XYZ file of N, CA, C and O in Angstrom:
364
model
N 134.704 118.634 119.616
C 134.687 117.834 118.637
C 133.325 118.003 117.849
O 132.411 118.152 118.276
N 133.531 118.192 116.565
C 132.249 118.495 115.571
C 131.646 117.275 115.598
O 131.976 116.496 115.448
N 130.161 117.500 115.179
C 129.185 116.380 114.976
C 129.615 115.664 113.874
O 130.014 116.142 112.810
N 129.369 114.327 113.659
C 129.908 113.543 112.738
C 128.568 113.773 111.413
O 127.628 114.202 111.849
N 129.264 113.693 110.331
C 128.549 114.026 109.187
C 127.227 112.710 109.152
O 127.626 111.649 109.604
N 126.144 113.070 108.743
C 125.280 111.802 108.514
C 125.764 110.769 107.636
O 126.327 111.062 106.644
N 125.140 109.670 107.879
C 125.707 108.530 107.205
C 124.476 108.054 106.334
O 123.368 108.293 106.443
N 124.731 107.584 105.216
C 123.899 107.212 104.158
C 123.352 105.869 104.636
O 123.950 105.044 105.197
N 122.004 105.580 104.533
C 121.233 104.296 104.846
C 121.794 102.712 104.218
O 122.046 102.053 105.186
N 122.447 103.173 103.190
C 122.875 101.968 102.230
C 124.275 101.494 103.230
O 124.733 100.427 103.408
N 125.107 102.676 103.477
C 126.279 102.332 104.625
C 126.046 101.874 105.792
O 126.669 100.754 106.289
N 124.889 102.453 106.343
C 124.507 101.312 107.697
C 124.086 99.999 107.370
O 124.747 99.092 108.104
N 123.536 99.855 106.487
C 123.126 98.279 106.440
C 123.879 97.606 105.681
O 123.862 96.494 105.789
N 125.160 97.967 105.529
C 126.251 97.172 104.872
C 127.150 96.766 106.196
O 128.301 96.119 105.552
N 127.103 97.401 107.284
C 128.398 97.205 108.322
C 127.430 96.939 109.599
O 126.233 97.062 109.750
N 128.353 96.124 110.629
C 127.903 95.898 111.913
C 126.737 95.069 112.068
O 126.243 94.551 111.329
N 125.686 95.547 113.137
C 124.549 94.733 113.786
C 123.646 94.859 112.361
O 122.864 94.106 112.281
N 123.378 96.078 111.827
C 122.325 96.545 110.877
C 122.671 95.442 109.501
O 121.745 95.029 108.985
N 123.761 94.971 109.501
C 124.120 94.167 108.191
C 123.329 92.714 108.838
O 122.837 91.958 107.819
N 123.567 92.044 109.833
C 122.883 90.850 110.227
C 121.417 90.815 109.926
O 121.270 90.073 109.571
N 120.966 92.239 110.480
C 119.359 92.460 110.438
C 119.051 92.348 108.669
O 117.886 91.817 108.421
N 119.839 92.849 108.210
C 119.746 93.047 106.471
C 119.470 91.608 105.995
O 118.679 91.372 105.379
N 120.569 90.609 106.306
C 120.807 89.538 105.985
C 119.629 88.324 106.420
O 119.196 87.677 105.432
N 119.107 88.583 107.701
C 118.004 87.930 107.879
C 116.897 88.107 107.220
O 115.985 87.208 107.046
N 116.623 89.497 106.991
C 115.259 90.132 106.459
C 115.369 89.657 105.261
O 114.182 89.024 104.478
N 116.588 89.553 104.159
C 116.845 88.912 103.003
C 116.436 87.234 103.078
O 115.587 86.719 102.106
N 116.841 86.750 104.024
C 116.556 85.283 104.026
C 115.320 85.139 104.172
O 114.554 84.013 103.402
N 114.683 85.996 105.219
C 113.171 85.555 105.523
C 112.282 85.941 104.259
O 111.344 85.148 104.085
N 112.416 87.011 103.517
C 111.846 87.279 102.230
C 112.103 86.267 101.205
O 110.978 85.826 100.258
N 113.453 85.689 100.947
C 113.404 84.585 100.053
C 112.776 83.341 100.545
O 112.017 82.536 99.672
N 112.637 82.979 101.830
C 111.715 81.924 102.266
C 110.509 81.849 102.056
O 109.911 81.043 101.543
N 109.981 83.460 102.380
C 108.522 83.674 101.903
C 108.157 83.333 100.586
O 106.946 82.847 100.077
N 108.988 84.163 99.730
C 108.429 83.837 98.235
C 108.640 82.529 97.699
O 107.932 81.808 97.064
N 109.485 81.544 98.241
C 109.464 80.201 97.794
C 108.390 79.675 98.370
O 107.837 78.512 97.830
N 107.941 79.574 99.526
C 106.772 79.068 99.925
C 105.638 79.527 99.165
O 104.590 78.596 98.751
N 105.310 80.888 98.853
C 104.218 81.242 98.150
C 104.333 80.472 96.630
O 103.428 80.386 96.397
N 105.641 80.529 96.265
C 105.825 79.708 94.603
C 105.206 78.271 94.718
O 104.706 77.804 93.605
N 105.188 77.715 95.925
C 104.677 76.129 95.897
C 103.214 75.952 96.179
O 102.940 74.681 96.496
N 102.773 77.163 96.699
C 101.345 77.139 97.015
C 100.510 77.378 95.774
O 100.597 78.176 95.230
N 99.084 76.985 96.077
C 97.987 77.546 94.976
C 97.783 78.813 95.246
O 98.063 79.647 96.269
N 97.718 79.645 94.006
C 97.662 81.246 94.327
C 96.814 81.701 95.212
O 96.917 82.668 96.144
N 95.620 81.137 95.369
C 94.617 81.435 96.481
C 95.255 81.570 97.700
O 95.071 82.189 98.933
N 96.112 80.209 98.272
C 96.560 80.140 99.459
C 97.855 81.033 99.833
O 98.253 81.765 100.498
N 98.357 81.157 98.548
C 99.820 81.892 98.611
C 99.451 83.207 99.048
O 100.096 84.079 99.624
N 98.445 84.158 98.525
C 97.878 85.093 98.792
C 97.966 85.398 100.370
O 97.720 86.808 100.785
N 97.369 84.571 101.176
C 97.064 84.849 102.208
C 98.192 84.502 103.102
O 98.590 84.569 104.576
N 99.877 84.186 102.682
C 100.951 84.177 103.329
C 101.694 85.401 103.847
O 101.812 86.245 103.072
N 101.670 85.699 105.137
C 102.304 87.261 105.710
C 103.631 86.583 105.228
O 104.456 87.675 104.960
N 104.286 85.502 106.172
C 105.909 85.263 106.220
C 106.013 83.892 106.352
O 105.415 83.121 106.666
N 107.297 83.622 106.122
C 107.838 82.189 106.480
C 109.356 82.356 106.639
O 109.875 83.195 106.224
N 109.602 81.446 107.609
C 111.164 81.266 108.015
C 111.305 79.828 108.655
O 110.208 78.882 108.460
N 112.642 79.399 108.980
C 112.762 78.200 109.613
C 113.025 78.698 111.092
O 113.835 79.688 111.170
N 112.789 77.946 111.942
C 113.345 78.252 113.295
C 114.352 77.314 113.978
O 115.129 76.700 112.977
N 115.010 77.527 115.049
C 115.895 76.843 115.641
C 116.011 75.425 115.645
O 116.801 74.769 115.346
N 114.849 74.758 115.585
C 114.277 73.508 115.575
C 114.300 72.776 113.917
O 114.059 71.602 113.921
N 114.524 73.720 112.973
C 114.645 73.180 111.627
C 113.344 73.108 111.044
O 112.809 72.517 110.090
N 112.168 73.591 111.726
C 110.849 73.823 111.233
C 110.462 74.771 110.264
O 111.437 76.120 110.388
N 109.715 74.592 109.348
C 109.569 75.668 108.533
C 108.424 76.386 109.311
O 107.281 75.809 109.479
N 108.453 77.595 109.381
C 107.323 78.221 110.023
C 106.469 79.427 109.063
O 107.140 79.913 108.735
N 105.278 78.861 108.995
C 104.570 79.601 107.933
C 103.388 80.480 108.538
O 102.781 79.969 109.472
N 103.499 81.831 108.554
C 102.518 82.828 109.344
C 101.578 83.010 107.966
O 101.762 83.773 106.966
N 100.285 82.852 108.629
C 99.155 83.082 107.655
C 98.270 84.431 108.381
O 98.348 84.558 109.280
N 97.143 84.689 107.365
C 96.453 86.090 108.071
C 95.083 85.544 108.033
O 94.373 86.648 108.581
N 94.780 84.272 108.236
C 93.322 83.863 108.561
C 93.478 82.039 109.069
O 94.129 81.443 108.404
N 92.747 82.050 109.967
C 92.748 80.266 110.476
C 92.106 79.503 109.384
O 92.748 78.294 109.034
N 91.375 80.073 108.671
C 90.725 79.207 107.401
C 91.956 78.767 106.451
O 92.256 77.480 106.244
N 92.699 79.790 106.138
C 93.796 79.635 104.988
C 94.944 78.601 105.734
O 95.708 77.775 105.073
N 95.130 78.869 106.916
C 96.033 77.949 107.736
C 95.619 76.773 107.750
O 96.793 76.134 107.715
N 94.570 76.353 108.063
C 94.270 75.008 108.265
C 94.551 74.193 106.862
O 94.976 73.282 106.888
N 94.124 75.053 105.733
C 94.522 74.457 104.307
C 96.055 74.082 104.208
O 96.380 73.222 103.771
N 96.767 74.929 104.540
C 98.369 75.036 104.328
C 98.698 74.117 105.341
O 99.892 73.472 105.102
N 98.576 73.698 106.504
C 98.830 72.592 107.381
C 99.099 71.388 106.806
O 99.886 70.333 107.029
N 98.376 70.965 105.420
C 98.166 69.728 105.072
C 99.116 69.930 104.073
O 99.326 68.687 102.884
N 99.909 70.888 103.493
C 100.833 70.938 102.228
C 102.305 70.711 102.680
O 103.283 71.150 101.793
N 102.678 70.277 103.925
C 104.199 70.100 104.425
C 104.578 69.151 103.236
O 106.111 70.107 102.697
N 104.528 68.192 102.575
C 105.116 67.497 101.411
C 105.323 68.621 100.502
O 106.282 68.555 99.827
N 104.286 69.291 99.737
C 104.557 70.272 99.034
C 105.174 71.393 99.160
O 105.994 71.928 98.327
N 105.643 71.698 100.412
C 106.648 72.607 100.822
C 108.057 72.179 100.851
O 108.887 73.082 101.120
N 108.211 70.755 100.902
C 109.307 70.347 100.753
C 110.003 70.269 102.370
O 111.308 70.377 102.701
N 109.107 69.818 103.184
C 109.478 69.798 104.658
C 108.645 68.812 105.319
O 107.474 68.166 104.925
N 109.194 67.926 106.167
C 108.809 66.985 107.106
C 108.091 67.841 108.160
O 107.251 67.512 108.945
N 108.626 69.068 108.325
C 108.192 69.607 110.030
C 107.930 71.042 109.531
O 108.457 71.813 109.076
N 106.644 71.265 109.689
C 105.778 72.418 109.157
C 104.982 72.874 110.605
O 104.189 72.301 111.406
N 105.006 74.337 110.848
C 104.343 74.810 111.576
C 103.703 76.126 111.216
O 104.430 76.986 110.452
N 102.517 76.212 111.414
C 101.607 77.113 110.932
C 100.991 78.093 111.974
O 100.350 77.637 112.673
N 101.438 79.150 111.856
C 101.002 80.229 112.857
C 99.855 81.345 112.141
O 99.747 81.233 110.930
N 98.932 81.951 112.961
C 98.017 82.817 112.483
C 98.094 84.039 113.264
O 98.314 84.251 114.322
N 98.277 85.045 112.539
C 98.187 86.522 112.735
C 97.225 87.269 111.935
O 97.767 88.058 110.871
N 96.337 87.506 112.409
C 95.138 88.349 111.558
C 95.682 89.835 111.543
O 96.282 90.476 112.166
N 95.411 89.955 110.133
C 95.953 91.375 109.525
C 94.903 92.487 109.797
O 93.445 91.808 109.721
N 95.011 93.523 110.766
C 93.984 94.650 110.681
C 93.417 95.282 110.003
O 94.193 95.722 109.049
């Protein structure tokens, strides 16, 4: 049997398990963009990512404990009652 021809990345990302991964990445990017849009510019610059978890909490990942502390008080501005802020320092 001859080897299968290479597949285009766009084709791989539009079917099967990779489709689900692509959709999840797009959802997280949209959530991150929405969170950044609702925060002051200086705080938004330190948002690494944002998503919702299984419990329905908005989870915002920040790059610094100082900025995370500020965002913890912005649940109402972010449109949620359930906010969890994590810190993942960037190297």
